[in-house]
PDB file of C-alpha atoms and ligand atoms in Angstrom:
ATOM      1  CA  UNK A 237       0.117   0.103  -0.188  1.00  0.00           C
ATOM      2  CA  UNK A 238       2.999   2.271   0.684  1.00  0.00           C
ATOM      3  CA  UNK A 239       5.579   1.259  -1.485  1.00  0.00           C
ATOM      4  CA  UNK A 240       3.908   0.582  -4.602  1.00  0.00           C
ATOM      5  CA  UNK A 241       2.750   4.126  -5.178  1.00  0.00           C
ATOM      6  CA  UNK A 242       6.338   5.333  -3.911  1.00  0.00           C
ATOM      7  CA  UNK A 243       7.888   3.315  -6.610  1.00  0.00           C
ATOM      8  CA  UNK A 244       5.558   4.414  -9.362  1.00  0.00           C
ATOM      9  CA  UNK A 245       6.100   7.997  -8.998  1.00  0.00           C
ATOM     10  CA  UNK A 246       9.978   7.425  -8.806  1.00  0.00           C
ATOM     11  CA  UNK A 247      10.487   5.657 -11.702  1.00  0.00           C
ATOM     12  CA  UNK A 248      10.016   6.046 -15.480  1.00  0.00           C
ATOM     13  CA  UNK A 249       9.469   2.565 -16.174  1.00  0.00           C
ATOM     14  CA  UNK A 250       6.364  -0.199 -15.629  1.00  0.00           C
ATOM     15  CA  UNK A 251       6.279  -1.135 -12.210  1.00  0.00           C
ATOM     16  CA  UNK A 252       5.109  -4.899 -11.275  1.00  0.00           C
ATOM     17  CA  UNK A 253       4.484  -4.928  -7.917  1.00  0.00           C
ATOM     18  CA  UNK A 254       4.680  -8.112  -5.438  1.00  0.00           C
ATOM     19  CA  UNK A 255       3.188  -8.719  -1.730  1.00  0.00           C
ATOM     20  CA  UNK A 256      -0.257  -9.781  -0.809  1.00  0.00           C
ATOM     21  CA  UNK A 257      -1.576 -10.113  -3.945  1.00  0.00           C
ATOM     22  CA  UNK A 258      -3.803 -13.222  -4.138  1.00  0.00           C
ATOM     23  CA  UNK A 259      -7.075 -12.737  -5.983  1.00  0.00           C
ATOM     24  CA  UNK A 260      -8.837 -10.160  -8.081  1.00  0.00           C
ATOM     25  CA  UNK A 261      -9.493  -7.671  -5.793  1.00  0.00           C
ATOM     26  CA  UNK A 262      -5.862  -7.383  -4.306  1.00  0.00           C
ATOM     27  CA  UNK A 263      -4.690  -7.285  -8.054  1.00  0.00           C
ATOM     28  CA  UNK A 264      -7.153  -4.550  -9.087  1.00  0.00           C
ATOM     29  CA  UNK A 265      -5.795  -2.806  -5.837  1.00  0.00           C
ATOM     30  CA  UNK A 266      -2.159  -3.242  -7.089  1.00  0.00           C
ATOM     31  CA  UNK A 267      -3.436  -1.569 -10.175  1.00  0.00           C
ATOM     32  CA  UNK A 268      -5.273   1.584  -8.590  1.00  0.00           C
ATOM     33  CA  UNK A 269      -1.944   2.011  -6.866  1.00  0.00           C
ATOM     34  CA  UNK A 270      -0.225   2.605 -10.272  1.00  0.00           C
ATOM     35  CA  UNK A 271       1.169  -1.025 -10.835  1.00  0.00           C
ATOM     36  CA  UNK A 272       1.179  -2.369 -14.727  1.00  0.00           C
ATOM     37  CA  UNK A 273       1.468  -5.702 -13.527  1.00  0.00           C
ATOM     38  CA  UNK A 274       1.783  -8.004 -10.484  1.00  0.00           C
ATOM     39  CA  UNK A 275       3.727 -10.768  -9.253  1.00  0.00           C
ATOM     40  CA  UNK A 276       2.512 -14.018  -7.351  1.00  0.00           C
ATOM     41  CA  UNK A 277       4.574 -15.984  -5.290  1.00  0.00           C
ATOM     42  CA  UNK A 278       2.520 -18.328  -2.625  1.00  0.00           C
ATOM     43  CA  UNK A 279      -0.910 -18.088  -4.636  1.00  0.00           C
ATOM     44  CA  UNK A 280       0.652 -20.094  -7.202  1.00  0.00           C
ATOM     45  CA  UNK A 281       1.855 -22.830  -4.652  1.00  0.00           C
ATOM     46  CA  UNK A 282      -1.657 -23.627  -4.241  1.00  0.00           C
ATOM     47  CA  UNK A 283      -2.468 -24.649  -8.027  1.00  0.00           C
ATOM     48  CA  UNK A 284      -2.775 -27.797  -9.319  1.00  0.00           C
ATOM     49  CA  UNK A 285       0.188 -27.394 -11.769  1.00  0.00           C
ATOM     50  CA  UNK A 286       2.675 -27.007  -8.530  1.00  0.00           C
ATOM     51  CA  UNK A 287       4.412 -30.130  -7.881  1.00  0.00           C
ATOM     52  CA  UNK A 288       5.028 -29.247  -4.141  1.00  0.00           C
ATOM     53  CA  UNK A 289       3.558 -32.034  -1.695  1.00  0.00           C
ATOM     54  CA  UNK A 290      -0.487 -32.046  -1.493  1.00  0.00           C
ATOM     55  CA  UNK A 291       0.155 -31.589   2.353  1.00  0.00           C
ATOM     56  CA  UNK A 292       1.524 -27.934   1.481  1.00  0.00           C
ATOM     57  CA  UNK A 293      -1.254 -26.936  -0.586  1.00  0.00           C
ATOM     58  CA  UNK A 294      -3.737 -28.264   1.993  1.00  0.00           C
ATOM     59  CA  UNK A 295      -1.906 -26.402   4.774  1.00  0.00           C
ATOM     60  CA  UNK A 296      -1.946 -22.858   2.821  1.00  0.00           C
ATOM     61  CA  UNK A 297      -5.793 -23.495   2.825  1.00  0.00           C
ATOM     62  CA  UNK A 298      -6.081 -23.935   6.360  1.00  0.00           C
ATOM     63  CA  UNK A 299      -3.423 -21.447   7.553  1.00  0.00           C
ATOM     64  CA  UNK A 300      -4.176 -17.424   7.607  1.00  0.00           C
ATOM     65  CA  UNK A 301      -2.021 -14.454   7.379  1.00  0.00           C
ATOM     66  CA  UNK A 302      -1.104 -14.606  11.327  1.00  0.00           C
ATOM     67  CA  UNK A 303       0.430 -18.054  10.786  1.00  0.00           C
ATOM     68  CA  UNK A 304       3.384 -16.702   9.055  1.00  0.00           C
ATOM     69  CA  UNK A 305       6.425 -15.145  10.651  1.00  0.00           C
ATOM     70  CA  UNK A 306      10.006 -13.127   9.452  1.00  0.00           C
ATOM     71  CA  UNK A 307      13.105 -14.964  10.215  1.00  0.00           C
ATOM     72  CA  UNK A 308      16.598 -14.581   9.656  1.00  0.00           C
ATOM     73  CA  UNK A 309      16.856 -10.763  10.556  1.00  0.00           C
ATOM     74  CA  UNK A 310      19.970 -11.538  12.697  1.00  0.00           C
ATOM     75  CA  UNK A 311      22.058 -12.637   9.818  1.00  0.00           C
ATOM     76  CA  UNK A 312      20.963 -10.794   7.094  1.00  0.00           C
ATOM     77  CA  UNK A 313      18.899 -13.177   5.489  1.00  0.00           C
ATOM     78  CA  UNK A 314      15.150 -11.891   6.290  1.00  0.00           C
ATOM     79  CA  UNK A 315      12.465 -13.828   5.139  1.00  0.00           C
ATOM     80  CA  UNK A 316       8.975 -15.009   5.700  1.00  0.00           C
ATOM     81  CA  UNK A 317       7.708 -18.434   6.045  1.00  0.00           C
ATOM     82  CA  UNK A 318       4.853 -20.597   7.604  1.00  0.00           C
ATOM     83  CA  UNK A 319       5.026 -20.685  11.107  1.00  0.00           C
ATOM     84  CA  UNK A 320       6.664 -24.059  12.018  1.00  0.00           C
ATOM     85  CA  UNK A 321       8.552 -26.165  14.803  1.00  0.00           C
ATOM     86  CA  UNK A 322      11.439 -25.270  12.734  1.00  0.00           C
ATOM     87  CA  UNK A 323      11.173 -21.623  12.958  1.00  0.00           C
ATOM     88  CA  UNK A 324      10.215 -21.455  16.230  1.00  0.00           C
ATOM     89  CA  UNK A 325      13.874 -22.855  16.549  1.00  0.00           C
ATOM     90  CA  UNK A 326      15.359 -20.373  14.242  1.00  0.00           C
ATOM     91  CA  UNK A 327      13.389 -17.731  16.401  1.00  0.00           C
ATOM     92  CA  UNK A 328      15.158 -18.818  19.697  1.00  0.00           C
ATOM     93  CA  UNK A 329      18.218 -19.215  18.299  1.00  0.00           C
ATOM     94  CA  UNK A 330      18.287 -15.519  16.768  1.00  0.00           C
ATOM     95  CA  UNK A 331      16.281 -14.084  20.335  1.00  0.00           C
ATOM     96  CA  UNK A 332      19.611 -15.359  22.546  1.00  0.00           C
ATOM     97  CA  UNK A 333      21.864 -13.999  19.210  1.00  0.00           C
ATOM     98  CA  UNK A 334      23.133 -17.249  18.263  1.00  0.00           C
ATOM     99  CA  UNK A 335      25.308 -17.055  14.900  1.00  0.00           C
ATOM    100  CA  UNK A 336      25.387 -18.139  11.301  1.00  0.00           C
ATOM    101  CA  UNK A 337      26.556 -21.638  12.066  1.00  0.00           C
ATOM    102  CA  UNK A 338      23.995 -22.572  14.657  1.00  0.00           C
ATOM    103  CA  UNK A 339      21.400 -21.245  11.887  1.00  0.00           C
ATOM    104  CA  UNK A 340      22.417 -22.000   8.511  1.00  0.00           C
ATOM    105  CA  UNK A 341      21.851 -25.967   9.213  1.00  0.00           C
ATOM    106  CA  UNK A 342      18.076 -25.382   9.768  1.00  0.00           C
ATOM    107  CA  UNK A 343      17.814 -22.980   6.803  1.00  0.00           C
ATOM    108  CA  UNK A 344      19.754 -25.089   4.317  1.00  0.00           C
ATOM    109  CA  UNK A 345      18.527 -24.687   0.786  1.00  0.00           C
ATOM    110  CA  UNK A 346      18.645 -28.821   0.497  1.00  0.00           C
ATOM    111  CA  UNK A 347      16.397 -29.236   3.508  1.00  0.00           C
ATOM    112  CA  UNK A 348      13.693 -26.549   2.137  1.00  0.00           C
ATOM    113  CA  UNK A 349      13.887 -28.366  -1.147  1.00  0.00           C
ATOM    114  CA  UNK A 350      13.159 -32.010   0.699  1.00  0.00           C
ATOM    115  CA  UNK A 351      10.179 -30.408   2.749  1.00  0.00           C
ATOM    116  CA  UNK A 352       8.358 -28.818  -0.145  1.00  0.00           C
ATOM    117  CA  UNK A 353       8.581 -32.409  -1.831  1.00  0.00           C
ATOM    118  CA  UNK A 354       7.629 -34.715   1.346  1.00  0.00           C
ATOM    119  CA  UNK A 355       5.366 -31.864   2.495  1.00  0.00           C
ATOM    120  CA  UNK A 356       6.625 -31.832   6.045  1.00  0.00           C
ATOM    121  CA  UNK A 357       5.819 -28.336   7.048  1.00  0.00           C
ATOM    122  CA  UNK A 358       8.174 -28.629  10.277  1.00  0.00           C
ATOM    123  CA  UNK A 359      11.268 -29.984   8.644  1.00  0.00           C
ATOM    124  CA  UNK A 360      12.412 -26.716   7.038  1.00  0.00           C
ATOM    125  CA  UNK A 361      11.207 -23.134   6.633  1.00  0.00           C
ATOM    126  CA  UNK A 362       8.593 -22.738   4.059  1.00  0.00           C
ATOM    127  CA  UNK A 363       8.988 -19.081   2.422  1.00  0.00           C
ATOM    128  CA  UNK A 364       5.111 -18.185   2.018  1.00  0.00           C
ATOM    129  CA  UNK A 365       3.574 -14.399   2.256  1.00  0.00           C
ATOM    130  CA  UNK A 366       0.591 -13.146   4.374  1.00  0.00           C
ATOM    131  CA  UNK A 367      -1.670 -13.387   1.268  1.00  0.00           C
ATOM    132  CA  UNK A 368      -2.091 -17.094   2.177  1.00  0.00           C
ATOM    133  CA  UNK A 369      -4.949 -15.621   4.318  1.00  0.00           C
ATOM    134  CA  UNK A 370      -6.848 -15.313   0.785  1.00  0.00           C
ATOM    135  CA  UNK A 371      -6.096 -18.780  -0.296  1.00  0.00           C
ATOM    136  CA  UNK A 372      -9.164 -21.043  -0.037  1.00  0.00           C
ATOM    137  CA  UNK A 373      -8.639 -23.746  -2.875  1.00  0.00           C
ATOM    138  CA  UNK A 374      -6.542 -25.276  -5.456  1.00  0.00           C
ATOM    139  CA  UNK A 375      -7.409 -24.331  -8.944  1.00  0.00           C
ATOM    140  CA  UNK A 376      -5.480 -24.685 -12.214  1.00  0.00           C
ATOM    141  CA  UNK A 377      -3.477 -21.871 -12.784  1.00  0.00           C
ATOM    142  CA  UNK A 378      -5.842 -21.249 -15.996  1.00  0.00           C
ATOM    143  CA  UNK A 379      -8.947 -21.117 -13.776  1.00  0.00           C
ATOM    144  CA  UNK A 380      -6.948 -18.962 -11.295  1.00  0.00           C
ATOM    145  CA  UNK A 381      -6.114 -16.119 -13.609  1.00  0.00           C
ATOM    146  CA  UNK A 382      -9.365 -16.128 -15.514  1.00  0.00           C
ATOM    147  CA  UNK A 383     -11.134 -15.624 -12.290  1.00  0.00           C
ATOM    148  CA  UNK A 384      -8.734 -13.061 -10.999  1.00  0.00           C
ATOM    149  CA  UNK A 385      -9.225 -10.984 -14.009  1.00  0.00           C
ATOM    150  CA  UNK A 386     -12.898 -11.190 -13.699  1.00  0.00           C
ATOM    151  CA  UNK A 387     -12.686 -10.053 -10.093  1.00  0.00           C
ATOM    152  CA  UNK A 388     -10.289  -7.770 -10.716  1.00  0.00           C
ATOM    153  CA  UNK A 389     -12.600  -5.914 -13.550  1.00  0.00           C
ATOM    154  CA  UNK A 390     -15.736  -6.159 -11.209  1.00  0.00           C
ATOM    155  CA  UNK A 391     -13.982  -4.621  -8.639  1.00  0.00           C
ATOM    156  CA  UNK A 392     -12.267  -1.429 -10.393  1.00  0.00           C
ATOM    157  CA  UNK A 393     -15.811  -1.092 -11.573  1.00  0.00           C
ATOM    158  CA  UNK A 394     -17.247  -0.998  -8.264  1.00  0.00           C
ATOM    159  CA  UNK A 395     -14.868   1.367  -7.314  1.00  0.00           C
ATOM    160  CA  UNK A 396     -15.007   3.707  -9.970  1.00  0.00           C
ATOM    161  CA  UNK A 397     -18.568   4.090  -9.207  1.00  0.00           C
ATOM    162  CA  UNK A 398     -16.935   6.316  -6.098  1.00  0.00           C
ATOM    163  CA  UNK A 399     -16.288   8.954  -8.737  1.00  0.00           C
ATOM    164  CA  UNK A 400     -19.237   8.622 -11.144  1.00  0.00           C
ATOM    165  CA  UNK A 401     -21.935   8.768  -8.286  1.00  0.00           C
TER     166      UNK A 401
HETATM  167  C1  LIG B 761       8.281 -20.157  -2.734  1.00  0.00           C
HETATM  168  C2  LIG B 761       9.023 -19.109  -2.372  1.00  0.00           C
HETATM  169  C3  LIG B 761      10.342 -18.527  -2.764  1.00  0.00           C
HETATM  170  C4  LIG B 761      10.745 -17.351  -2.611  1.00  0.00           C
HETATM  171  N1  LIG B 761      12.012 -16.883  -2.522  1.00  0.00           N
HETATM  172  C5  LIG B 761      12.011 -15.656  -2.756  1.00  0.00           C
HETATM  173  C6  LIG B 761      13.563 -15.347  -2.470  1.00  0.00           C
HETATM  174  O1  LIG B 761      14.389 -16.401  -3.097  1.00  0.00           O
HETATM  175  N2  LIG B 761      14.096 -14.028  -2.803  1.00  0.00           N
HETATM  176  C7  LIG B 761      13.049 -13.102  -2.042  1.00  0.00           C
HETATM  177  O2  LIG B 761      13.728 -11.882  -1.832  1.00  0.00           O
HETATM  178  N3  LIG B 761      12.160 -13.503  -2.047  1.00  0.00           N
HETATM  179  C8  LIG B 761      11.397 -14.618  -2.032  1.00  0.00           C
HETATM  180  N4  LIG B 761      10.209 -14.852  -1.624  1.00  0.00           N
HETATM  181  C9  LIG B 761       9.177 -13.772  -1.278  1.00  0.00           C
HETATM  182  C10 LIG B 761       8.131 -13.188  -2.539  1.00  0.00           C
HETATM  183  O3  LIG B 761       9.014 -13.116  -3.671  1.00  0.00           O
HETATM  184  C11 LIG B 761       7.217 -12.462  -2.393  1.00  0.00           C
HETATM  185  O4  LIG B 761       7.869 -11.379  -2.029  1.00  0.00           O
HETATM  186  C12 LIG B 761       6.446 -12.959  -1.240  1.00  0.00           C
HETATM  187  O5  LIG B 761       5.915 -14.216  -1.003  1.00  0.00           O
HETATM  188  C13 LIG B 761       5.131 -12.165  -1.194  1.00  0.00           C
HETATM  189  O6  LIG B 761       4.372 -12.180  -2.075  1.00  0.00           O
HETATM  190  P1  LIG B 761       3.004 -13.118  -2.401  1.00  0.00           P
HETATM  191  O7  LIG B 761       2.267 -12.389  -1.051  1.00  0.00           O
HETATM  192  O8  LIG B 761       2.602 -13.562  -3.810  1.00  0.00           O
HETATM  193  O9  LIG B 761       3.585 -14.498  -1.576  1.00  0.00           O
HETATM  194  C14 LIG B 761      10.104 -16.243  -2.308  1.00  0.00           C
HETATM  195  C15 LIG B 761       8.145 -16.607  -1.946  1.00  0.00           C
HETATM  196  C16 LIG B 761       7.879 -18.042  -1.898  1.00  0.00           C
HETATM  197  C17 LIG B 761       6.324 -18.251  -1.872  1.00  0.00           C
END
């Protein structure tokens, strides 16, 4: 809400914005803020085509925006992920100023890769955004994008009524 319009005012090239966009309403909001396009990360995980374990897709439906947490700040590797046992451990280490050596084994890319495949959400940090609060189903990408386009047009039409009486 703040960064997109600031960036749009600061650059002379089209802006593609990211973060919190998972349906037509949030896409319409991004366009209203001046973005020319949007990127989505979390929403595409819960699609039929995504090759992650089914358990993770169901977890994204079950979990809400408050089920995510920021981690890795203390070592300059900040990310947001799904709350889990492993991220509790990571945050506990960070809280007592544990170092890189203690944290890296828990954050390793190999472990993350394994967790996406096995569906064990407590094995490694799984990066997702607060937009998971808007995920309620597992459509195909085609279904998702068609629905989003229709919803976005509907939202923009409704919003434009604020100007046209
Ligand atoms: C699976 C996954 C991997 C990501 N990897 C990175 C990354 O390597 N670097 C980065 O800056 N952001 C990464 N992100 C964050 C996204 O770029 C994005 O900023 C964030 O997820 C919020 O957008 P969303 O609401 O569409 O998920 C990742 C997100 C996901 C879901």
